[in-house]
mmCIF file of C-alpha atoms in Angstrom:
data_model
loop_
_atom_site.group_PDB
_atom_site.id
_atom_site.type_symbol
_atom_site.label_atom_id
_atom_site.label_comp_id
_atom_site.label_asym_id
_atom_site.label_seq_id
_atom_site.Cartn_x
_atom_site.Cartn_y
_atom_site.Cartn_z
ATOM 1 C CA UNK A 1 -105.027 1.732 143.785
ATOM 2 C CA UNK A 2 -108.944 2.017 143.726
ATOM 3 C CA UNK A 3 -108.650 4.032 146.571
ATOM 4 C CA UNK A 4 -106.607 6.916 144.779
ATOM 5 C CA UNK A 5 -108.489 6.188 141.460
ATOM 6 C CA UNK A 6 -111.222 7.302 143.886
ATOM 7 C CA UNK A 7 -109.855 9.832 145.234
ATOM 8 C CA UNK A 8 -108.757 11.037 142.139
ATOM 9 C CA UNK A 9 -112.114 11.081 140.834
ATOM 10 C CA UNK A 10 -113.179 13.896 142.563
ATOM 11 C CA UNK A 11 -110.582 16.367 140.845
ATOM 12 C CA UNK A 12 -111.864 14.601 137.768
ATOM 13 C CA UNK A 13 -109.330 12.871 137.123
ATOM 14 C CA UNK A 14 -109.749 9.406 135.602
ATOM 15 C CA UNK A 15 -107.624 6.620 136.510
ATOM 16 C CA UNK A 16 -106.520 3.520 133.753
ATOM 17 C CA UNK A 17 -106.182 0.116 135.624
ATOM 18 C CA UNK A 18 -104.652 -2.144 133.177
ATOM 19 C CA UNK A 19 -105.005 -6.025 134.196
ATOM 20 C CA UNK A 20 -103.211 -8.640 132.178
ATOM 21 C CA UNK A 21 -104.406 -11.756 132.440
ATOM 22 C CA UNK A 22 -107.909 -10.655 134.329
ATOM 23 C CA UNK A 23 -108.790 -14.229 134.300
ATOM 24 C CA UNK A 24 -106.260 -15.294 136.909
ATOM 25 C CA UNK A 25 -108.473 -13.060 139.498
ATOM 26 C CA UNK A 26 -110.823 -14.944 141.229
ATOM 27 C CA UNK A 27 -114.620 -14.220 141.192
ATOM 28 C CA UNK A 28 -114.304 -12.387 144.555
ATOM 29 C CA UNK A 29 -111.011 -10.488 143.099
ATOM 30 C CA UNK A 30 -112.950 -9.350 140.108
ATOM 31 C CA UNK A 31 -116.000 -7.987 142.326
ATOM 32 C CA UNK A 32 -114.018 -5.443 143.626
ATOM 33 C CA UNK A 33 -113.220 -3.934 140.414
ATOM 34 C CA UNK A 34 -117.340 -3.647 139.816
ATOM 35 C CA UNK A 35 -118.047 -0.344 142.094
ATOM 36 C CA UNK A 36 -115.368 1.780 141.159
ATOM 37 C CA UNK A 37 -116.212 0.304 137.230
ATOM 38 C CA UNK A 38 -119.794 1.758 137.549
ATOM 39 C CA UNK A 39 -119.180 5.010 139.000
ATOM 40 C CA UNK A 40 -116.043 5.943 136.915
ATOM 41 C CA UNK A 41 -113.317 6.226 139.002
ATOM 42 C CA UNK A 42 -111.112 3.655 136.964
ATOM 43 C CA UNK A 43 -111.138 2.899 133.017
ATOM 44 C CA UNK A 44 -110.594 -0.916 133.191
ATOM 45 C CA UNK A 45 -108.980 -2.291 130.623
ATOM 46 C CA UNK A 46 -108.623 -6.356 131.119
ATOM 47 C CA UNK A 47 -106.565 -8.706 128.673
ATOM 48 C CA UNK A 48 -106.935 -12.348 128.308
ATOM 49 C CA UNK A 49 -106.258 -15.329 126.551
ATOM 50 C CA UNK A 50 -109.114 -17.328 127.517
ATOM 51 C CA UNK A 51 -112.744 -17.012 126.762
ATOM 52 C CA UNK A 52 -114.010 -14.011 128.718
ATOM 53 C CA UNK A 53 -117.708 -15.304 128.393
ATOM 54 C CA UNK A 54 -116.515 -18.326 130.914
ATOM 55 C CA UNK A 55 -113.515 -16.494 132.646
ATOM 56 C CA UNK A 56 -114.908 -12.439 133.549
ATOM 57 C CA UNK A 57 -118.072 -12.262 135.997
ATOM 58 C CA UNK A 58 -120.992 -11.080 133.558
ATOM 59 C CA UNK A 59 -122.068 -8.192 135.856
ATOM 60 C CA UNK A 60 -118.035 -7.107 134.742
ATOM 61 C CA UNK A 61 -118.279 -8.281 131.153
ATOM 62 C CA UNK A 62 -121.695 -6.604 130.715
ATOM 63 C CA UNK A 63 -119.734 -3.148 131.406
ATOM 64 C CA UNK A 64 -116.936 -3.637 129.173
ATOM 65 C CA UNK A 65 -116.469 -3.479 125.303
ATOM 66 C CA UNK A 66 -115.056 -6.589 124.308
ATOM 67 C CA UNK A 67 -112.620 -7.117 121.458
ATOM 68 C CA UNK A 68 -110.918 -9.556 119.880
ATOM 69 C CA UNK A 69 -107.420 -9.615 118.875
ATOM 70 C CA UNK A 70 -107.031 -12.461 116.094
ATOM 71 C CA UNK A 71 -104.210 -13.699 115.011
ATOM 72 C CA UNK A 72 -102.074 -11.964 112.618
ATOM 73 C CA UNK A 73 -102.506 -13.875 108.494
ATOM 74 C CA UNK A 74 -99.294 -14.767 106.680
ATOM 75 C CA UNK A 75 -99.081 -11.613 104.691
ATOM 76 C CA UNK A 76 -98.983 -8.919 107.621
ATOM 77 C CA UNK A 77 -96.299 -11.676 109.232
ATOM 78 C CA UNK A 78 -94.275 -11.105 106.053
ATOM 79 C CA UNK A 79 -94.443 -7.602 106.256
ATOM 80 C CA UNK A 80 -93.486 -7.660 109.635
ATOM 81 C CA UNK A 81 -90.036 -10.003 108.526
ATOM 82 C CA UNK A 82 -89.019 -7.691 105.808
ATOM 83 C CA UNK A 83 -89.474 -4.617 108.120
ATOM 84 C CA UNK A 84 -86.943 -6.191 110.658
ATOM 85 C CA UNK A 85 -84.310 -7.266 107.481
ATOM 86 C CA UNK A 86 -84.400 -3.382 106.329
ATOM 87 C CA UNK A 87 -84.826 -1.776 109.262
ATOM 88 C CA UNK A 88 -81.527 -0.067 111.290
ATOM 89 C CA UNK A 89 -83.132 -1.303 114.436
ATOM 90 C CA UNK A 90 -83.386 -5.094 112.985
ATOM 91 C CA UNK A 91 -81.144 -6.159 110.656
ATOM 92 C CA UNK A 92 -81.295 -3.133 108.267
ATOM 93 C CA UNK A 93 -77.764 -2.908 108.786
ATOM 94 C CA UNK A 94 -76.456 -5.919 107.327
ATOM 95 C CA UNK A 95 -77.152 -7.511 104.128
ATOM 96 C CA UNK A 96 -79.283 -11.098 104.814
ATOM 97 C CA UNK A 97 -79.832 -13.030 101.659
ATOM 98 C CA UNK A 98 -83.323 -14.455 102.098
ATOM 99 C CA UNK A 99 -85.366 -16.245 99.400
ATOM 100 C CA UNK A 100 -88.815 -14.961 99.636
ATOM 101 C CA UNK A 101 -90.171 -18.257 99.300
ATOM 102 C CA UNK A 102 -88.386 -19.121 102.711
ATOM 103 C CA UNK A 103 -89.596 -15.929 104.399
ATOM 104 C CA UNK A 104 -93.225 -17.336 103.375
ATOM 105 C CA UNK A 105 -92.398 -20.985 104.724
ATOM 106 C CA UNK A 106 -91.135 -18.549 107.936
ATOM 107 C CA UNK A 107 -94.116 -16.562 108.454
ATOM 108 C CA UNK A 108 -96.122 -19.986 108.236
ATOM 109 C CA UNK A 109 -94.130 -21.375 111.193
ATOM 110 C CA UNK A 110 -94.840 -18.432 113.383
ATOM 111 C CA UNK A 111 -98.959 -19.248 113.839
ATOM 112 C CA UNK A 112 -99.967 -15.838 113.518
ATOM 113 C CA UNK A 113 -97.422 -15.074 116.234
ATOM 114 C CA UNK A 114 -95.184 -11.798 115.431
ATOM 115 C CA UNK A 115 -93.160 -12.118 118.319
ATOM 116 C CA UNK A 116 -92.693 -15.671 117.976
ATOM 117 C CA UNK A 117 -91.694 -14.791 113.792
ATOM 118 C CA UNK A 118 -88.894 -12.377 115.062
ATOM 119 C CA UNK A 119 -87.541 -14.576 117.593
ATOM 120 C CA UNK A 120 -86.973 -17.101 114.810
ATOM 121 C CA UNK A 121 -85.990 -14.930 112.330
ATOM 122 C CA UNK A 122 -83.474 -13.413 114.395
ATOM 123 C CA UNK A 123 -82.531 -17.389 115.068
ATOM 124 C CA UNK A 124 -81.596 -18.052 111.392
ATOM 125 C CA UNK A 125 -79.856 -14.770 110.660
ATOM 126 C CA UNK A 126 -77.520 -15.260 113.265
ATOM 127 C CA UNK A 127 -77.051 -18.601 112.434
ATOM 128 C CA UNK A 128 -76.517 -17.599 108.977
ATOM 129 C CA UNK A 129 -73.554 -18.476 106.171
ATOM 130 C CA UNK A 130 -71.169 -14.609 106.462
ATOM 131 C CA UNK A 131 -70.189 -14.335 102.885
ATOM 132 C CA UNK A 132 -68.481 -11.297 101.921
ATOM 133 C CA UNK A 133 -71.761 -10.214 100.162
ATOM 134 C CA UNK A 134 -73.190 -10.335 103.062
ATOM 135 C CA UNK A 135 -75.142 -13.501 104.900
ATOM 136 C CA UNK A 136 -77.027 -16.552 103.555
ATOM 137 C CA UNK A 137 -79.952 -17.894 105.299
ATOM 138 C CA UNK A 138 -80.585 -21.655 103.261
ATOM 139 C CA UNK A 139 -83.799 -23.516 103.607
ATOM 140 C CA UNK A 140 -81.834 -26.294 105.061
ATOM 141 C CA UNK A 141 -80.658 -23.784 107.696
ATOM 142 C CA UNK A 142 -83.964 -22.806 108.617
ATOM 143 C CA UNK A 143 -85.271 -26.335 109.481
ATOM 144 C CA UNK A 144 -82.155 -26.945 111.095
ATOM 145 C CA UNK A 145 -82.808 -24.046 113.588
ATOM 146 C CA UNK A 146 -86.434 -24.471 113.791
ATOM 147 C CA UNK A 147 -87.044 -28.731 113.630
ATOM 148 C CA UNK A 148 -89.453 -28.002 110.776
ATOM 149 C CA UNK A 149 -89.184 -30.066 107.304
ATOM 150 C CA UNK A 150 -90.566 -27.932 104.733
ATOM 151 C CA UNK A 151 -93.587 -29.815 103.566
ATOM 152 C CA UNK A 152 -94.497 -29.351 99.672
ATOM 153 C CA UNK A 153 -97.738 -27.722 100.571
ATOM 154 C CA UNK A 154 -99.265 -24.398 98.974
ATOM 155 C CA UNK A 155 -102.144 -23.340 101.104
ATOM 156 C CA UNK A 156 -103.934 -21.573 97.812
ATOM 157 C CA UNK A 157 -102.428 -23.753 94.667
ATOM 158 C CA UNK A 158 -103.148 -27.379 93.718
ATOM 159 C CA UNK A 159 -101.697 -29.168 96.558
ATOM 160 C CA UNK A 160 -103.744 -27.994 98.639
ATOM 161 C CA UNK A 161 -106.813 -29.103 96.655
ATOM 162 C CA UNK A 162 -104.824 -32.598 96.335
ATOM 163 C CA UNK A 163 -104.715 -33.318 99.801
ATOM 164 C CA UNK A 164 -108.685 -31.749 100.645
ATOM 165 C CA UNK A 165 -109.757 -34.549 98.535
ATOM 166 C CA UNK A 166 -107.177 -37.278 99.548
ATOM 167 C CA UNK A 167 -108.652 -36.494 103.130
ATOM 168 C CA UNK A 168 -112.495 -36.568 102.285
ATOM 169 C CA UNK A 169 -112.115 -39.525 99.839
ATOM 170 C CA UNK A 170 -110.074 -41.167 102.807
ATOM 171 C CA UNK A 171 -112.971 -41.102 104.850
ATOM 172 C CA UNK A 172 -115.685 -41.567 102.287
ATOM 173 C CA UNK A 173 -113.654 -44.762 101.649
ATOM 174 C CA UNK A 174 -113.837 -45.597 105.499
ATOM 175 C CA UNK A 175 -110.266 -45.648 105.854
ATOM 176 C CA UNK A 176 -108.959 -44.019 109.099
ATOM 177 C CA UNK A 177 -105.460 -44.700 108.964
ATOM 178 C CA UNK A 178 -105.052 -42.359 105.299
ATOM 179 C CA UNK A 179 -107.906 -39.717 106.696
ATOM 180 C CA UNK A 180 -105.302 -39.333 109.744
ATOM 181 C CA UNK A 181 -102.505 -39.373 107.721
ATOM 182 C CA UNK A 182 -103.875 -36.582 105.373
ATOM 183 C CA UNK A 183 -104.909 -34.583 107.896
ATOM 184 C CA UNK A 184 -101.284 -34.652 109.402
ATOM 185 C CA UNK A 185 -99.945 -33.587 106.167
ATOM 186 C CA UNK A 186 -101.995 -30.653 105.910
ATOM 187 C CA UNK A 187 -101.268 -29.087 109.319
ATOM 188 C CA UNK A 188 -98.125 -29.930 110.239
ATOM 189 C CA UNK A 189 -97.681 -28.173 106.192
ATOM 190 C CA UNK A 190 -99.600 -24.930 108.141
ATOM 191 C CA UNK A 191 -102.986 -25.336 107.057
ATOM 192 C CA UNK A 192 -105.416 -23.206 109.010
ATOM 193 C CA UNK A 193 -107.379 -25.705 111.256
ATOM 194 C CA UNK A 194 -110.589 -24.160 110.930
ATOM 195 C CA UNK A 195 -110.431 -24.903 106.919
ATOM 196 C CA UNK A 196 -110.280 -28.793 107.487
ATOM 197 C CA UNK A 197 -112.686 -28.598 110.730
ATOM 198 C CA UNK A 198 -115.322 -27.022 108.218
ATOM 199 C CA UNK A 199 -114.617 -29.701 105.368
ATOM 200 C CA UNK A 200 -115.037 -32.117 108.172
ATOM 201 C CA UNK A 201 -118.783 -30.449 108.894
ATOM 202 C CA UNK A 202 -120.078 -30.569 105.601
ATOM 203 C CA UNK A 203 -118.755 -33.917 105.041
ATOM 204 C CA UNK A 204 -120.482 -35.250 108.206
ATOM 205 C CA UNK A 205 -124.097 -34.511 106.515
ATOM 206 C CA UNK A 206 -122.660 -34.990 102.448
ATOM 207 C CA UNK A 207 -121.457 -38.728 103.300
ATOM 208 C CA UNK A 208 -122.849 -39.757 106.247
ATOM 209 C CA UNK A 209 -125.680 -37.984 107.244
ATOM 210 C CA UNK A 210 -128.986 -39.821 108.981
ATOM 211 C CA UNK A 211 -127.078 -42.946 108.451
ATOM 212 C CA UNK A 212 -125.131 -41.491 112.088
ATOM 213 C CA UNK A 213 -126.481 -37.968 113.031
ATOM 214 C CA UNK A 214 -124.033 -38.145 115.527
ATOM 215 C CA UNK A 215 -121.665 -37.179 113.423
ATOM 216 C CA UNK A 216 -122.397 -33.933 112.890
ATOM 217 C CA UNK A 217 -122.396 -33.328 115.932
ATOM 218 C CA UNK A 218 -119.256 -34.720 116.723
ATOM 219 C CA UNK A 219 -117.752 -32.820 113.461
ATOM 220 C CA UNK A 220 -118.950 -29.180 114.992
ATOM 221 C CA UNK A 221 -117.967 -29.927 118.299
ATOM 222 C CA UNK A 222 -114.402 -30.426 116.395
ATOM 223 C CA UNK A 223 -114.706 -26.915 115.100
ATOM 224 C CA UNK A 224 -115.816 -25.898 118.050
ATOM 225 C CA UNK A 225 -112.546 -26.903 119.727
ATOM 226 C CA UNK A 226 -110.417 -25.365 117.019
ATOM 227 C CA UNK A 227 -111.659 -22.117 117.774
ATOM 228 C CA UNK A 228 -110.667 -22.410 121.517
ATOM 229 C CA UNK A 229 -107.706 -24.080 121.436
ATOM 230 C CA UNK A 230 -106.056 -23.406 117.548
ATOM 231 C CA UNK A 231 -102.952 -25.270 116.570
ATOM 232 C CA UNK A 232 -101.035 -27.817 117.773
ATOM 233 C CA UNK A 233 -103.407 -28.425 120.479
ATOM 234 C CA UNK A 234 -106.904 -28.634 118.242
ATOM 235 C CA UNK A 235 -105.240 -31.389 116.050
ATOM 236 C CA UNK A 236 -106.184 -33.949 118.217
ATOM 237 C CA UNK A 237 -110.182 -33.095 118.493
ATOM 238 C CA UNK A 238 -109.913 -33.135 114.581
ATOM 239 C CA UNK A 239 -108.439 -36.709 114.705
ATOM 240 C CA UNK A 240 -111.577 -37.470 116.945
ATOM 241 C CA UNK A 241 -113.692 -36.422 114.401
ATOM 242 C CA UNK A 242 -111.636 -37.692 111.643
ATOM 243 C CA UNK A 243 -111.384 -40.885 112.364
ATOM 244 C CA UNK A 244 -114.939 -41.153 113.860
ATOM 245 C CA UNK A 245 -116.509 -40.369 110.745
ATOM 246 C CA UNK A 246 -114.287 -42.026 108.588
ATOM 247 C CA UNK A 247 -115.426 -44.989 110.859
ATOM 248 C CA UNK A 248 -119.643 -44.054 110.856
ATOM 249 C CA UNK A 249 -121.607 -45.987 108.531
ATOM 250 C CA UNK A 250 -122.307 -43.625 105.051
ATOM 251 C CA UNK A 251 -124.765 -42.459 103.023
ATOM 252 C CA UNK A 252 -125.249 -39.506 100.649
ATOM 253 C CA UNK A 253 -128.788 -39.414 100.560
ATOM 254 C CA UNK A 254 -128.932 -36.111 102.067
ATOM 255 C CA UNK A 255 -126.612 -34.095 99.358
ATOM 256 C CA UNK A 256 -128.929 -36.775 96.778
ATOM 257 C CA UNK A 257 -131.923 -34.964 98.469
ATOM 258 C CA UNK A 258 -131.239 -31.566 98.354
ATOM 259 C CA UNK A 259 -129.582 -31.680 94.667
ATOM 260 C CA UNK A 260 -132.963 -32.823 93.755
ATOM 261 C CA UNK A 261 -134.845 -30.408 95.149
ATOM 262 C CA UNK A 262 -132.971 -27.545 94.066
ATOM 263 C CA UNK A 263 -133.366 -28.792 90.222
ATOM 264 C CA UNK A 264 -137.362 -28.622 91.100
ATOM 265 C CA UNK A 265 -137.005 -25.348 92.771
ATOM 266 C CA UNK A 266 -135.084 -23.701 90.053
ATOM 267 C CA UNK A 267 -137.178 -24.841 87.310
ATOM 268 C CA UNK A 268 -140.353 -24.527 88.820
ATOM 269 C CA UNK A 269 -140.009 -20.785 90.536
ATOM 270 C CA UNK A 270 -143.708 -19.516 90.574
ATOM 271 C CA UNK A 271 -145.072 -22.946 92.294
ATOM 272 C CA UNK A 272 -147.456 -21.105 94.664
ATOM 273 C CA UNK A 273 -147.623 -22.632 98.287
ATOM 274 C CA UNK A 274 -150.957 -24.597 98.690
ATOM 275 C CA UNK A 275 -153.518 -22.475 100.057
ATOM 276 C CA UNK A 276 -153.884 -24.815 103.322
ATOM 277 C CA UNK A 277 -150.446 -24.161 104.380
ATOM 278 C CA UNK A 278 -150.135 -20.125 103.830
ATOM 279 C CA UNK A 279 -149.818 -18.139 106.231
ATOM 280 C CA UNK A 280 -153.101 -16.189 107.146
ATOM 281 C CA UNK A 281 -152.221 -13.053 109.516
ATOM 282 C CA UNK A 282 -154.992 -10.599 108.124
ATOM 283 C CA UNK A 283 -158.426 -10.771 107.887
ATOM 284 C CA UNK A 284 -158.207 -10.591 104.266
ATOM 285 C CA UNK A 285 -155.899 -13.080 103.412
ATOM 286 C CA UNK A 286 -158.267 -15.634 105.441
ATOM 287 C CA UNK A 287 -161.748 -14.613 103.203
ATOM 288 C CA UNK A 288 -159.175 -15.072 100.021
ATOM 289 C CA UNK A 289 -158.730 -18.598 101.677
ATOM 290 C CA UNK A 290 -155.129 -18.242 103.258
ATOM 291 C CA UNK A 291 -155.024 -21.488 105.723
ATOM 292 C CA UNK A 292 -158.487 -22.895 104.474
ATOM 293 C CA UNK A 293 -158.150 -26.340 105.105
ATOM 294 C CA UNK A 294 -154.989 -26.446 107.215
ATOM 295 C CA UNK A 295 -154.227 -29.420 109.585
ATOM 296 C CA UNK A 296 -152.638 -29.345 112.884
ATOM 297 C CA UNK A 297 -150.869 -32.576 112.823
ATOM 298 C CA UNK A 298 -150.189 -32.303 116.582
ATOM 299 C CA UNK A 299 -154.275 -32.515 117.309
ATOM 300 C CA UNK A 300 -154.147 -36.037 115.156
ATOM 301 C CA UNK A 301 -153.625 -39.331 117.062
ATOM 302 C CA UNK A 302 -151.247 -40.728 114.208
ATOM 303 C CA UNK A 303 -149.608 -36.618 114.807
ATOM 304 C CA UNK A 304 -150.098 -36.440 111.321
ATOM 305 C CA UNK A 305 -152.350 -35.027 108.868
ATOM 306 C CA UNK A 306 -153.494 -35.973 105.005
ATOM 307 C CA UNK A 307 -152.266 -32.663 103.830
ATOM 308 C CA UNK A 308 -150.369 -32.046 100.408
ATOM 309 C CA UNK A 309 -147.952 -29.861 101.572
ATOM 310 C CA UNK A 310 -146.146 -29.929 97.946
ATOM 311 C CA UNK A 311 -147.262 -27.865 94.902
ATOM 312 C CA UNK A 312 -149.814 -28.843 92.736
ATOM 313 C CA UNK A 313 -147.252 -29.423 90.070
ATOM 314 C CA UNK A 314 -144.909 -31.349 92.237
ATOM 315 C CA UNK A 315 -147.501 -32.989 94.146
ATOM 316 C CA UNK A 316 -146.206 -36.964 93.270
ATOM 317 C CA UNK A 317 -142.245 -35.729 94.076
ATOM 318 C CA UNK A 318 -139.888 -37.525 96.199
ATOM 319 C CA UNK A 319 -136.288 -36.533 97.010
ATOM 320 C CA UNK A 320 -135.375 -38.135 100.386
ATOM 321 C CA UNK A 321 -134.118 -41.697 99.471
ATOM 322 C CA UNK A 322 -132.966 -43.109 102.744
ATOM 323 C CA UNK A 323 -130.460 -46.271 102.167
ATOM 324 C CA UNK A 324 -130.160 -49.105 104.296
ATOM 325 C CA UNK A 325 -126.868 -47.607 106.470
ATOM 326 C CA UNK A 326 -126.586 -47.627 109.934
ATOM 327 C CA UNK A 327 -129.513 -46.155 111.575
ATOM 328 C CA UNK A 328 -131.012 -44.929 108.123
ATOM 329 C CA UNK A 329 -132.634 -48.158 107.447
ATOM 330 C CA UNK A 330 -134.678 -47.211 110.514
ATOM 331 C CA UNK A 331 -135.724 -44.374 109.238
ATOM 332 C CA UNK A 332 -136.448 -45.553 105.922
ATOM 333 C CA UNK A 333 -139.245 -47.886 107.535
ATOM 334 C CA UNK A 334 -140.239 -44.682 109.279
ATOM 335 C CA UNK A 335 -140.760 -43.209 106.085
ATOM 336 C CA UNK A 336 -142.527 -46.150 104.171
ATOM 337 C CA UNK A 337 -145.146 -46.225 107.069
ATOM 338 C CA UNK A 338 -145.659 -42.246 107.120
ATOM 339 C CA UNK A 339 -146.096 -42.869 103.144
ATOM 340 C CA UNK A 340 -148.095 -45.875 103.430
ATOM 341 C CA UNK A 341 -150.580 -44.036 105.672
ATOM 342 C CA UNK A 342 -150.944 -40.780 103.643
ATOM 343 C CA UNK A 343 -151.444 -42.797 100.949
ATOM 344 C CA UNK A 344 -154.582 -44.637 102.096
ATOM 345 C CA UNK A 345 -155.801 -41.429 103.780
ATOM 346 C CA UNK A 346 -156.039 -40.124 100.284
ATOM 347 C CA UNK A 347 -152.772 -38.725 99.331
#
């Protein structure tokens, strides 16, 4: 084939070599496209389903265009349903009786897959009540044919809210065995994964914070995972992170910290920034005394300096309250010594 593409080339003619599944080629299979990529005797087009950053050689990747083909959201599924009820080449022919709430709970089964919607949609019709008015597809029907219950869940009404919080109170209240149940609720309902994986990030610094830093860590790796994988196989790195942080020792003395500051910084807006701590990149700015008096904490034995970094009118604030959780209490001795230091350095 690159032969001819080659060949071709010189009548200029250009050849399209389309490769599904590019990452099944070896490294050494993949090199051979590179030649005939870079002096245009083929238009490669690759598809994958895995990463191409890990699974196409970068001297290949670096010539292509990547894009990304996301998963189709509920409302082009639906629109994809109703084509196939009205159209002559679906079921445009007969007359399906359909509530639209069960075309929704449809679309939500089908994971942003339209191939996988039709196939099941197709499924229930056929499988359908014939009436002489035509043929009745019941809810009960549907999670006959599929082995779905119908969970009362509404991605964008109150339920959804309801069972947020029941998760992040669940592990606020260090109780694994509701956080897991919650978070079963929500996606075997159809929640998107990468909703509750983000919840799960913010709550790993709002409730537990420096009390187990780890847990952040463990809460984006989580997200991290839902990206690659997506649902049903992402559910169980968000019951790692789940139940590991509903496990961690807590403390909210990080949201404490910043709600603090952010009262200060609101009502005190034209605090100027202590001349010893500006920035000085022009000669000016260092005769108007931009850096005068600046520190370098790193040239200090203690690598610390007696420098009021605050502003004058906030000189005496403290927001950062460390409790006595987990490996916070560590840190909160760290911070009485820094403080105890400063202080009789003359701060």
């Amino acid at each position: 084939v690159m032969q001819r593409a080659d060949e071709n080339r010189r009548f200029g003619a250009r050849t399209i070599v389309f490769v599904d599944e590019i990452h099944r080629f070896n490294r050494a299979q993949q090199d051979a496209f590179l030649p005939f990529v870079e002096k245009g005797a083929i238009i490669l087009i690759g598809a994958t389903t895995e990463n191409p950053s890990f699974e196409v050689n970068g001297a290949l990747l670096s010539r292509c265009k990547v894009f990304v083909l996301k998963a189709l959201d509920e409302k082009a599924i639906k629109g994809i349903l109703k084509r196939a009820l009205t159209d002559p080449r679906g079921f445009g022919k007969e007359t399906v009786h359909l509530a639209e709430e069960d075309l929704t709970f449809l679309a939500r089964l089908s994971n942003g897959d339209a191939r996988s919607a039709l196939a099941t949609l197709e499924m229930v019709v056929l499988n359908g009540e014939r009436k002489p008015d035509g043929i009745h597809v019941s809810r009960e029907l549907i999670e006959q044919c599929t082995g779905k219950k119908a969970l009362l869940y509404d991605k964008t009404g109150e339920e959804h809210y309801n069972l947020i919080s029941a998760l992040h109170k669940s592990m606020r209240n260090s109780d694994p065995d509701a956080a897991v149940y919650w978070l079963a609720r929500m996606l075997e309902a159809g929640e998107d994964p990468l909703y509750i994986a983000r919840r799960v990030v913010r709550f790993a610094s709002e409730d537990v914070g420096l009390a187990d830093s780890r847990g952040l860590e463990i809460a984006v790796a989580a997200y991290q995972a839902c990206h690659f994988l997506g649902m049903p196989e992402c559910s169980v790195n968000l019951t790692h992170a789940v139940i590991y942080l509903s496990m961690a020792p807590k403390s909210n003395a990080m949201e404490l910290a910043y709600n603090e500051a952010k009262e200060d910084a609101r009502e005190h807006l034209n605090e100027p920034v202590p001349l010893q701590i500006r920035n000085a990149p022009t000669r000016l700015m260092g005769e108007l005394g931009y850096g005068k008096g600046y520190q370098y904490a790193h040239d200090t034995k203690e690598k610390m300096a007696a420098m009021q970094c605050l502003p004058d009118g906030l000189k005496d604030r403290s927001y950062y309250h460390p409790t006595e959780q987990g490996l916070e209490a560590r840190y909160k001795e760290r911070l009485r010594q820094i403080k105890d230091w400063k202080k009789q350095h003359g701060m």
